[in-house]
């Protein structure tokens, strides 16, 4: 990035607890998160509202969502828009918001991610989630995202001789981290034995190796440098890197996230950092098997050894690479279009040194997001 | 789903028609409009072999609405005899009979129905080869 471009800061954050919010609508959730975020900024007015939402057109039969959310909180007279890129929606919306400030077009961008998944029966939710795949050939044939991850899981265990009890521990890790986090959905320990005896989702994936049905909204204000008022709280949004891969079936290697590898290489080059400079990471672990694949594709461990750092305790808050310090997708929850915004807020809390599972003296944090099986990957680099 | 989208795709679904890139010597199924490797738009339609080897499989317990009454059902990753990979439902088989590496063949099957009076949607599933092939 050249010096000509504006620097981007996160100046305010707001979020709701992740939960099955039976008594709150999608608009209500967004309202609460935005209100909390703007309150931190003494109700400073944004120049534009960017909404991230993946399933509202499916589960709430609601389009034009960004306009409704803006009008509902009386942010009229300014533009609004919605971004949808499946599970990557939040990161893609953030990329739009980041570009608005980088380009100098706007000075304060309000970004809100919201998802309300508990409005319909579970089968409607499964149908909505399956819409992230190519409808004409995957969904038509009854192929679901969990079926594809199950195939990847089996191939991984077979190729590298890794046992399921090793991989399932990533879910236990998430639960352990979420226990003292106010906004997390699940605050109870989840031992590996309990995971492996839970019902089968898509063999070998057990129900407790996957994310829950989550409702939630999270909002952040992105601002240009001249708009930063509270320097102790502002966190720099240093770089956003997105990359796409071929659909799973066209890949030579099912067990390597090429889109993640290339977006990480680009980020390291642009920000002049190396793996060891990252003080903590928030990853998109929609299924336990995703975690080792993410760590291996980023070069943190050798292929087939993605669980080793976990077993060594290196993903704890004082380890070499603290990971999912607020519970990850499994225990914090996965309100699809809002998830990446929650991750960014969690990273912001770490860099403000206000996190519950505080990493000692963090300087650089990384947020990872993806759609499907790394069909697209996003990395968001934050600095103190 | 409406009938135009069904008619449009049926030849690809029934006959396993893939797109072939001569530059890269690669076949793509589901069919693509351009080669994801070299960008070639002059892809040829080719019929895939209807027989292959099951690489691995899973079963789905949380289906979409269309398959609500069929779960649990088996989904397999299959390497067709020309090397093309395909993900498909497996049929006419008990889960206990399945193992990685068995030979499977394509069969024409009903996929799902649109209510009591709507369209019936067909496609391809795979089953263990009836005779050793």
Coordinates of C-alpha atoms in Angstrom, one line a residue:
Chain A
X1 CA 0.0 0.0 0.0
X2 CA 1.4 3.4 -0.9
X3 CA 1.6 6.2 1.6
X4 CA -0.9 8.2 -0.5
X5 CA -3.7 6.0 0.8
X6 CA -5.5 6.7 4.1
X7 CA -4.9 4.6 7.1
X8 CA -7.9 2.7 8.5
X9 CA -8.8 2.4 12.2
X10 CA -11.4 0.6 14.1
X11 CA -12.8 3.3 16.4
X12 CA -15.9 1.7 17.9
X13 CA -17.4 -1.8 18.5
X14 CA -20.7 -3.2 19.6
X15 CA -22.2 -6.7 19.7
X16 CA -25.0 -8.8 21.1
X17 CA -24.6 -12.0 22.9
X18 CA -24.7 -14.9 20.5
X19 CA -27.8 -17.0 21.3
X20 CA -31.0 -18.3 19.9
X21 CA -32.8 -15.0 20.3
X22 CA -36.4 -16.1 20.0
X23 CA -37.8 -12.8 21.0
X24 CA -35.7 -10.5 18.8
X25 CA -36.0 -9.9 15.1
X26 CA -33.1 -9.4 12.7
X27 CA -33.7 -5.6 12.8
X28 CA -33.7 -5.7 16.6
X29 CA -30.4 -7.5 16.8
X30 CA -28.8 -5.1 14.3
X31 CA -30.2 -2.2 16.3
X32 CA -28.6 -3.3 19.5
X33 CA -25.2 -3.9 18.1
X34 CA -25.2 -0.5 16.2
X35 CA -26.4 1.4 19.2
X36 CA -23.7 -0.1 21.4
X37 CA -21.0 0.8 18.8
X38 CA -22.2 4.3 18.3
X39 CA -22.5 4.8 22.0
X40 CA -18.8 4.2 22.3
X41 CA -18.3 7.1 19.9
X42 CA -20.8 9.5 21.5
X43 CA -23.2 8.8 18.7
X44 CA -20.9 10.1 15.9
X45 CA -22.7 9.8 12.6
X46 CA -21.2 7.5 9.9
X47 CA -21.0 8.5 6.3
X48 CA -22.3 5.1 5.0
X49 CA -23.6 1.8 6.4
X50 CA -22.4 -1.5 5.1
X51 CA -24.4 -4.5 6.1
X52 CA -23.1 -8.1 6.0
X53 CA -25.8 -10.8 5.9
X54 CA -25.9 -14.1 4.2
X55 CA -29.3 -15.7 4.8
X56 CA -31.9 -13.0 5.4
X57 CA -33.3 -13.3 1.9
X58 CA -33.7 -17.0 2.6
X59 CA -34.8 -17.3 6.3
X60 CA -36.6 -14.0 6.7
X61 CA -37.7 -13.5 3.1
X62 CA -36.2 -10.1 3.5
X63 CA -34.3 -8.2 0.9
X64 CA -33.3 -4.5 1.0
X65 CA -32.1 -5.4 4.4
X66 CA -29.5 -2.6 4.7
X67 CA -32.1 0.1 4.1
X68 CA -34.4 -1.4 6.7
X69 CA -31.6 -1.6 9.3
X70 CA -30.5 2.0 8.6
X71 CA -34.1 3.4 8.7
X72 CA -34.8 1.4 11.9
X73 CA -32.0 3.1 13.8
X74 CA -32.8 6.5 12.1
X75 CA -29.6 6.7 10.1
X76 CA -31.2 8.2 7.1
X77 CA -29.8 10.6 4.5
X78 CA -26.7 8.4 4.1
X79 CA -26.1 5.5 1.7
X80 CA -26.4 1.9 2.7
X81 CA -25.6 -1.4 1.0
X82 CA -25.5 -5.2 1.8
X83 CA -22.8 -7.6 1.0
X84 CA -23.3 -11.4 0.6
X85 CA -20.5 -13.9 -0.1
X86 CA -21.8 -16.9 1.9
X87 CA -19.9 -17.6 5.0
X88 CA -17.3 -15.0 3.9
X89 CA -19.8 -12.2 3.9
X90 CA -18.4 -10.4 6.9
X91 CA -14.9 -10.3 5.6
X92 CA -16.1 -9.3 2.1
X93 CA -18.2 -6.5 3.6
X94 CA -15.2 -5.4 5.7
X95 CA -13.1 -5.3 2.5
X96 CA -15.7 -2.9 1.0
X97 CA -15.8 -0.7 4.1
X98 CA -11.9 -0.7 4.2
X99 CA -11.7 0.3 0.6
X100 CA -14.2 3.2 1.2
X101 CA -11.8 4.7 3.7
X102 CA -8.6 3.8 1.9
X103 CA -9.8 5.5 -1.2
X104 CA -10.7 8.7 0.7
X105 CA -14.3 8.4 -0.4
X106 CA -15.7 8.3 3.2
X107 CA -14.2 9.0 6.6
X108 CA -16.5 6.9 8.9
X109 CA -18.0 3.7 7.8
X110 CA -20.4 1.7 10.0
X111 CA -20.1 -2.0 9.3
X112 CA -22.7 -4.3 10.8
X113 CA -22.9 -8.1 10.4
X114 CA -26.2 -9.7 11.4
X115 CA -27.7 -13.1 11.1
X116 CA -30.9 -14.6 12.5
X117 CA -30.8 -18.3 11.9
X118 CA -33.3 -19.6 14.5
X119 CA -36.4 -18.1 12.9
X120 CA -37.2 -21.3 10.9
X121 CA -37.0 -25.1 11.6
X122 CA -33.6 -26.8 11.4
X123 CA -34.4 -28.3 8.0
X124 CA -35.0 -24.8 6.6
X125 CA -31.7 -23.8 8.1
X126 CA -29.9 -26.8 6.5
X127 CA -31.4 -25.9 3.2
X128 CA -30.3 -22.3 3.5
X129 CA -26.7 -23.4 4.4
X130 CA -26.6 -25.8 1.4
X131 CA -27.4 -22.8 -0.8
X132 CA -23.7 -21.8 -0.4
X133 CA -22.8 -24.6 -2.8
X134 CA -23.5 -24.8 -6.5
X135 CA -27.2 -25.4 -6.4
X136 CA -27.5 -27.0 -9.9
X137 CA -25.1 -29.8 -9.2
X138 CA -24.4 -30.1 -5.4
X139 CA -27.6 -29.2 -3.7
X140 CA -29.7 -30.8 -6.5
X141 CA -27.9 -34.1 -5.8
X142 CA -28.3 -33.9 -2.0
X143 CA -24.7 -33.0 -1.4
X144 CA -24.4 -30.7 1.6
X145 CA -21.4 -28.7 3.0
X146 CA -21.1 -31.2 5.9
X147 CA -20.9 -34.1 3.4
X148 CA -18.0 -32.5 1.6
X149 CA -16.2 -31.7 4.9
X150 CA -16.8 -35.3 5.9
X151 CA -15.1 -36.6 2.8
X152 CA -12.2 -34.2 3.3
X153 CA -12.0 -35.4 7.0
X154 CA -11.8 -39.1 6.0
X155 CA -9.2 -38.4 3.3
X156 CA -7.1 -36.5 5.8
X157 CA -7.2 -39.2 8.5
X158 CA -6.4 -41.8 5.9
X159 CA -3.5 -39.9 4.2
X160 CA -1.8 -38.8 7.4
X161 CA -2.8 -41.5 9.8
X162 CA -4.2 -39.0 12.2
X163 CA -6.9 -40.1 14.7
X164 CA -10.3 -38.4 15.1
X165 CA -9.7 -37.8 18.8
X166 CA -6.8 -35.5 17.9
X167 CA -8.8 -33.4 15.5
X168 CA -11.9 -33.3 17.8
X169 CA -9.8 -31.6 20.4
X170 CA -10.1 -28.3 18.5
X171 CA -13.8 -28.2 19.6
X172 CA -12.7 -28.8 23.2
X173 CA -10.3 -25.9 22.9
X174 CA -13.0 -23.6 21.6
X175 CA -15.3 -24.5 24.5
X176 CA -12.6 -24.0 27.1
X177 CA -11.9 -20.5 25.7
X178 CA -15.6 -19.5 25.6
X179 CA -16.3 -20.2 29.2
X180 CA -15.6 -16.7 30.5
X181 CA -16.6 -14.8 27.4
X182 CA -19.7 -12.7 27.9
X183 CA -21.0 -12.9 24.3
X184 CA -20.2 -16.5 23.6
X185 CA -23.1 -19.0 22.9
X186 CA -21.7 -22.0 24.9
X187 CA -20.1 -21.6 28.2
X188 CA -19.5 -25.2 29.3
X189 CA -16.5 -27.5 28.9
X190 CA -16.7 -30.1 26.2
X191 CA -14.4 -33.1 26.7
X192 CA -13.3 -35.1 23.7
X193 CA -15.2 -38.2 24.9
X194 CA -18.4 -36.3 24.8
X195 CA -17.7 -35.0 21.3
X196 CA -17.0 -38.5 20.0
X197 CA -20.1 -39.9 21.5
X198 CA -22.4 -37.2 20.1
X199 CA -24.7 -38.1 17.1
X200 CA -23.2 -38.4 13.7
X201 CA -23.7 -35.3 11.5
X202 CA -22.0 -36.7 8.3
X203 CA -19.7 -39.6 9.1
X204 CA -17.1 -39.2 10.6
X205 CA -18.2 -35.6 11.7
X206 CA -19.9 -35.7 15.0
X207 CA -22.6 -33.1 15.9
X208 CA -20.3 -31.5 18.5
X209 CA -17.5 -31.0 15.9
X210 CA -19.6 -28.4 14.1
X211 CA -21.0 -25.0 14.8
X212 CA -24.4 -24.3 16.5
X213 CA -27.4 -22.4 15.2
X214 CA -26.6 -18.9 16.2
X215 CA -28.3 -15.5 16.1
X216 CA -26.3 -12.3 16.6
X217 CA -25.2 -8.9 15.4
X218 CA -21.9 -7.2 15.6
X219 CA -21.0 -3.6 14.5
X220 CA -17.8 -1.7 14.1
X221 CA -16.9 1.8 13.0
X222 CA -14.0 2.1 10.6
X223 CA -12.5 5.6 10.4
X224 CA -9.7 7.4 8.7
X225 CA -6.8 8.5 10.9
X226 CA -8.0 12.1 11.4
X227 CA -11.2 10.8 12.9
X228 CA -9.6 8.9 15.7
X229 CA -10.5 10.5 19.0
X230 CA -9.6 7.8 21.6
X231 CA -6.1 6.7 20.7
X232 CA -6.1 4.1 23.5
X233 CA -9.0 2.3 21.9
X234 CA -8.4 2.7 18.2
X235 CA -6.9 -0.4 16.5
X236 CA -5.3 -0.2 13.1
X237 CA -6.9 -2.3 10.3
X238 CA -3.7 -2.8 8.4
X239 CA -4.5 -5.1 5.5
X240 CA -7.3 -7.2 4.1
X241 CA -6.4 -10.0 1.8
X242 CA -8.9 -12.2 -0.1
X243 CA -8.3 -15.0 -2.5
X244 CA -10.4 -17.6 -4.4
X245 CA -9.7 -21.2 -5.4
X246 CA -11.2 -23.6 -7.9
X247 CA -14.2 -25.6 -6.6
X248 CA -13.2 -28.6 -4.5
X249 CA -13.7 -31.3 -7.3
X250 CA -11.3 -29.5 -9.7
X251 CA -8.4 -29.3 -7.2
X252 CA -5.4 -31.6 -7.4
X253 CA -5.2 -31.6 -3.6
X254 CA -8.3 -31.7 -1.4
X255 CA -6.2 -31.3 1.8
X256 CA -4.6 -28.0 1.2
X257 CA -6.3 -24.6 1.2
X258 CA -4.6 -22.9 -1.7
X259 CA -6.8 -19.8 -1.5
X260 CA -5.6 -19.3 2.1
X261 CA -2.0 -20.0 1.2
X262 CA -2.0 -17.3 -1.5
X263 CA -3.9 -14.7 0.5
X264 CA -1.4 -15.2 3.4
X265 CA 1.6 -14.9 1.1
X266 CA 0.2 -11.6 -0.3
X267 CA -0.5 -10.3 3.2
X268 CA 3.0 -11.2 4.4
X269 CA 4.6 -9.5 1.4
X270 CA 2.4 -6.3 1.7
X271 CA 2.8 -6.0 5.5
X272 CA 6.4 -7.2 5.7
X273 CA 5.6 -9.7 8.4
X274 CA 6.3 -13.4 9.0
X275 CA 4.4 -16.2 10.7
X276 CA 6.2 -15.6 14.0
X277 CA 5.1 -11.9 14.1
X278 CA 1.4 -12.9 14.5
X279 CA 0.6 -12.7 18.2
X280 CA -2.8 -14.4 18.0
X281 CA -5.3 -15.7 15.4
X282 CA -9.0 -16.1 15.1
X283 CA -9.9 -18.8 12.6
X284 CA -13.1 -19.9 10.8
X285 CA -13.3 -23.4 12.2
X286 CA -16.8 -24.4 11.0
X287 CA -15.8 -28.1 11.4
X288 CA -13.0 -29.4 13.5
X289 CA -11.2 -30.7 10.5
X290 CA -10.9 -27.2 9.1
X291 CA -8.5 -26.2 11.9
X292 CA -5.5 -28.4 11.1
X293 CA -6.0 -27.6 7.4
X294 CA -6.0 -23.9 8.1
X295 CA -2.8 -24.1 10.2
X296 CA -1.1 -26.3 7.7
X297 CA -2.0 -24.2 4.7
X298 CA -0.6 -21.1 6.5
X299 CA 2.7 -23.0 7.2
X300 CA 2.4 -23.1 11.0
X301 CA 2.9 -26.8 11.0
X302 CA 3.9 -29.5 8.5
X303 CA 1.2 -31.3 6.5
X304 CA -0.6 -33.8 8.6
X305 CA 0.6 -32.2 11.9
X306 CA -1.9 -29.5 12.3
X307 CA -3.0 -30.8 15.7
X308 CA 0.4 -30.8 17.2
X309 CA 0.6 -27.2 18.4
X310 CA -2.8 -27.7 20.0
X311 CA -1.6 -30.8 22.0
X312 CA 1.5 -28.9 23.0
X313 CA -0.7 -26.1 24.4
X314 CA 0.6 -23.5 22.0
X315 CA -2.9 -22.2 21.1
X316 CA -3.5 -21.2 24.8
X317 CA -3.5 -17.4 25.5
X318 CA 0.2 -17.5 26.5
X319 CA 1.3 -20.0 23.8
X320 CA 3.2 -19.5 20.6
X321 CA 0.0 -18.9 18.6
X322 CA -3.0 -18.1 20.8
X323 CA -6.1 -19.2 18.8
X324 CA -9.8 -18.5 19.1
X325 CA -9.5 -16.8 22.5
X326 CA -13.2 -16.1 22.5
X327 CA -14.4 -19.6 21.5
X328 CA -14.2 -19.8 17.8
X329 CA -17.1 -20.8 15.6
X330 CA -17.8 -23.9 17.8
X331 CA -18.4 -22.2 21.1
X332 CA -18.6 -18.4 20.5
X333 CA -21.1 -19.4 17.8
X334 CA -21.4 -18.9 14.0
X335 CA -24.1 -16.3 13.1
X336 CA -23.0 -16.7 9.5
X337 CA -22.9 -13.1 8.0
X338 CA -21.9 -11.6 11.4
X339 CA -19.2 -14.1 12.3
X340 CA -16.2 -12.3 10.8
X341 CA -17.3 -9.0 12.4
X342 CA -17.4 -10.8 15.8
X343 CA -13.9 -12.1 15.1
X344 CA -12.6 -8.6 14.2
X345 CA -14.2 -7.3 17.4
X346 CA -12.5 -10.0 19.5
X347 CA -9.1 -9.2 17.9
X348 CA -9.8 -5.5 18.6
X349 CA -10.5 -6.3 22.3
X350 CA -7.2 -8.3 22.4
X351 CA -5.3 -5.3 21.0
X352 CA -7.0 -2.9 23.4
X353 CA -6.0 -5.4 26.1
X354 CA -9.5 -5.7 27.3
X355 CA -10.1 -9.4 26.4
X356 CA -11.2 -12.0 28.9
X357 CA -8.5 -14.4 27.8
X358 CA -6.0 -11.7 27.3
X359 CA -2.9 -12.5 25.3
X360 CA 0.2 -10.8 26.9
X361 CA 1.2 -7.6 25.1
X362 CA -0.2 -8.3 21.7
X363 CA 0.9 -6.1 18.8
X364 CA -0.4 -7.9 15.7
X365 CA -3.6 -10.0 15.4
X366 CA -4.9 -12.0 12.4
X367 CA -8.5 -12.9 11.6
X368 CA -9.3 -15.7 9.2
X369 CA -12.6 -16.3 7.3
X370 CA -13.6 -18.5 4.5
X371 CA -16.5 -19.7 2.4
X372 CA -17.2 -23.4 2.0
X373 CA -14.0 -25.5 1.8
X374 CA -11.7 -22.5 1.3
X375 CA -13.5 -21.7 -2.0
X376 CA -12.6 -18.2 -0.9
X377 CA -10.3 -17.2 2.0
X378 CA -9.9 -13.9 3.7
X379 CA -7.3 -12.7 6.2
X380 CA -7.6 -9.4 8.1
X381 CA -4.5 -8.0 9.8
X382 CA -5.0 -5.8 12.8
X383 CA -2.3 -3.8 14.6
X384 CA -2.1 -1.9 17.9
Chain B
X1 CA -37.0 -24.9 -8.9
X2 CA -38.9 -24.5 -12.1
X3 CA -39.0 -26.5 -15.3
X4 CA -36.7 -24.3 -17.5
X5 CA -33.8 -24.8 -15.1
X6 CA -34.5 -28.5 -15.0
X7 CA -34.7 -28.9 -18.8
X8 CA -31.6 -26.8 -19.3
X9 CA -29.4 -29.1 -17.2
X10 CA -30.9 -32.5 -17.7
X11 CA -28.6 -33.8 -20.5
X12 CA -25.6 -33.0 -18.3
X13 CA -27.2 -34.7 -15.3
X14 CA -28.6 -37.8 -17.0
X15 CA -25.7 -38.5 -19.3
X16 CA -22.8 -37.2 -17.2
X17 CA -21.7 -34.7 -19.9
X18 CA -18.6 -32.9 -18.8
X19 CA -16.6 -30.1 -20.4
X20 CA -13.1 -30.9 -21.7
X21 CA -10.1 -28.6 -22.1
X22 CA -7.8 -29.8 -24.8
X23 CA -5.0 -27.4 -23.7
X24 CA -4.9 -28.8 -20.2
X25 CA -6.2 -32.3 -20.9
X26 CA -8.7 -31.9 -18.1
X27 CA -12.4 -32.7 -17.8
X28 CA -14.8 -30.6 -15.7
X29 CA -17.9 -31.9 -14.0
X30 CA -20.1 -30.0 -13.1
X31 CA -19.5 -28.6 -16.6
X32 CA -17.9 -25.2 -16.8
X33 CA -18.0 -22.4 -19.4
X34 CA -14.2 -21.8 -19.2
X35 CA -11.2 -23.8 -18.1
X36 CA -10.3 -22.8 -14.5
X37 CA -6.6 -23.4 -15.2
X38 CA -6.0 -21.7 -18.6
X39 CA -9.2 -19.8 -19.2
X40 CA -9.9 -21.6 -22.5
X41 CA -13.5 -20.9 -23.5
X42 CA -13.6 -23.5 -26.4
X43 CA -14.4 -26.4 -24.2
X44 CA -15.7 -29.6 -25.8
X45 CA -18.6 -31.6 -24.4
X46 CA -17.6 -35.1 -23.6
X47 CA -19.5 -38.0 -22.0
X48 CA -17.9 -39.3 -18.8
X49 CA -17.5 -43.1 -18.2
X50 CA -20.4 -44.4 -16.1
X51 CA -18.1 -46.6 -14.0
X52 CA -15.5 -45.9 -11.4
X53 CA -14.0 -46.6 -8.0
X54 CA -15.3 -45.3 -4.7
X55 CA -12.6 -43.3 -3.0
X56 CA -14.5 -42.7 0.2
X57 CA -18.0 -42.0 1.4
X58 CA -20.1 -40.5 4.1
X59 CA -23.7 -40.4 5.1
X60 CA -25.9 -37.3 5.5
X61 CA -28.2 -37.1 8.5
X62 CA -29.2 -33.4 8.1
X63 CA -30.5 -33.0 4.6
X64 CA -32.1 -30.1 2.8
X65 CA -35.9 -29.9 2.4
X66 CA -35.8 -31.8 -0.9
X67 CA -34.2 -34.8 0.6
X68 CA -36.0 -34.7 4.0
X69 CA -37.6 -38.1 3.7
X70 CA -34.5 -39.8 2.3
X71 CA -32.0 -39.2 5.1
X72 CA -29.8 -40.8 6.1
X73 CA -28.4 -41.4 2.6
X74 CA -24.9 -42.1 1.4
X75 CA -22.7 -39.7 -0.5
X76 CA -19.5 -40.8 -2.1
X77 CA -16.4 -39.4 -3.8
X78 CA -15.9 -41.4 -6.9
X79 CA -12.9 -41.5 -9.4
X80 CA -14.4 -42.4 -12.7
X81 CA -12.3 -44.7 -15.0
X82 CA -10.9 -41.7 -16.9
X83 CA -9.7 -40.1 -13.7
X84 CA -12.5 -37.5 -13.4
X85 CA -13.7 -37.0 -9.8
X86 CA -17.4 -36.8 -9.0
X87 CA -19.4 -36.5 -5.8
X88 CA -22.7 -38.4 -6.0
X89 CA -25.3 -40.2 -3.9
X90 CA -24.9 -43.9 -3.6
X91 CA -28.0 -46.1 -3.9
X92 CA -29.1 -49.7 -3.8
X93 CA -26.7 -50.4 -1.0
X94 CA -26.6 -50.8 2.8
X95 CA -24.1 -48.7 4.6
X96 CA -22.5 -51.9 6.1
X97 CA -21.7 -53.1 2.5
X98 CA -19.8 -50.0 1.6
X99 CA -16.0 -49.8 1.8
X100 CA -13.4 -47.6 0.2
X101 CA -12.2 -48.9 -3.2
X102 CA -15.3 -50.8 -4.4
X103 CA -16.3 -50.5 -8.0
X104 CA -19.4 -48.4 -8.7
X105 CA -21.6 -47.7 -11.7
X106 CA -23.9 -44.8 -12.6
X107 CA -27.7 -45.4 -12.6
X108 CA -30.6 -43.1 -13.6
X109 CA -32.6 -42.3 -10.5
X110 CA -35.4 -40.1 -9.1
X111 CA -33.8 -37.4 -7.0
X112 CA -36.8 -35.7 -5.3
X113 CA -40.4 -34.5 -6.0
X114 CA -41.9 -31.1 -5.8
X115 CA -44.9 -31.9 -3.6
X116 CA -47.8 -34.2 -4.6
X117 CA -48.5 -32.6 -7.9
X118 CA -45.3 -30.9 -8.9
X119 CA -42.4 -32.0 -11.1
X120 CA -40.4 -35.2 -10.4
X121 CA -36.7 -34.5 -10.6
X122 CA -34.3 -37.1 -12.0
X123 CA -30.6 -37.4 -12.1
X124 CA -27.7 -39.8 -11.7
X125 CA -26.7 -41.8 -8.6
X126 CA -24.1 -44.6 -8.3
X127 CA -24.4 -48.1 -7.0
X128 CA -22.0 -51.0 -6.4
X129 CA -21.4 -52.7 -9.8
X130 CA -23.9 -55.5 -10.3
X131 CA -21.4 -57.7 -12.2
X132 CA -17.6 -57.4 -11.6
X133 CA -16.2 -54.7 -13.9

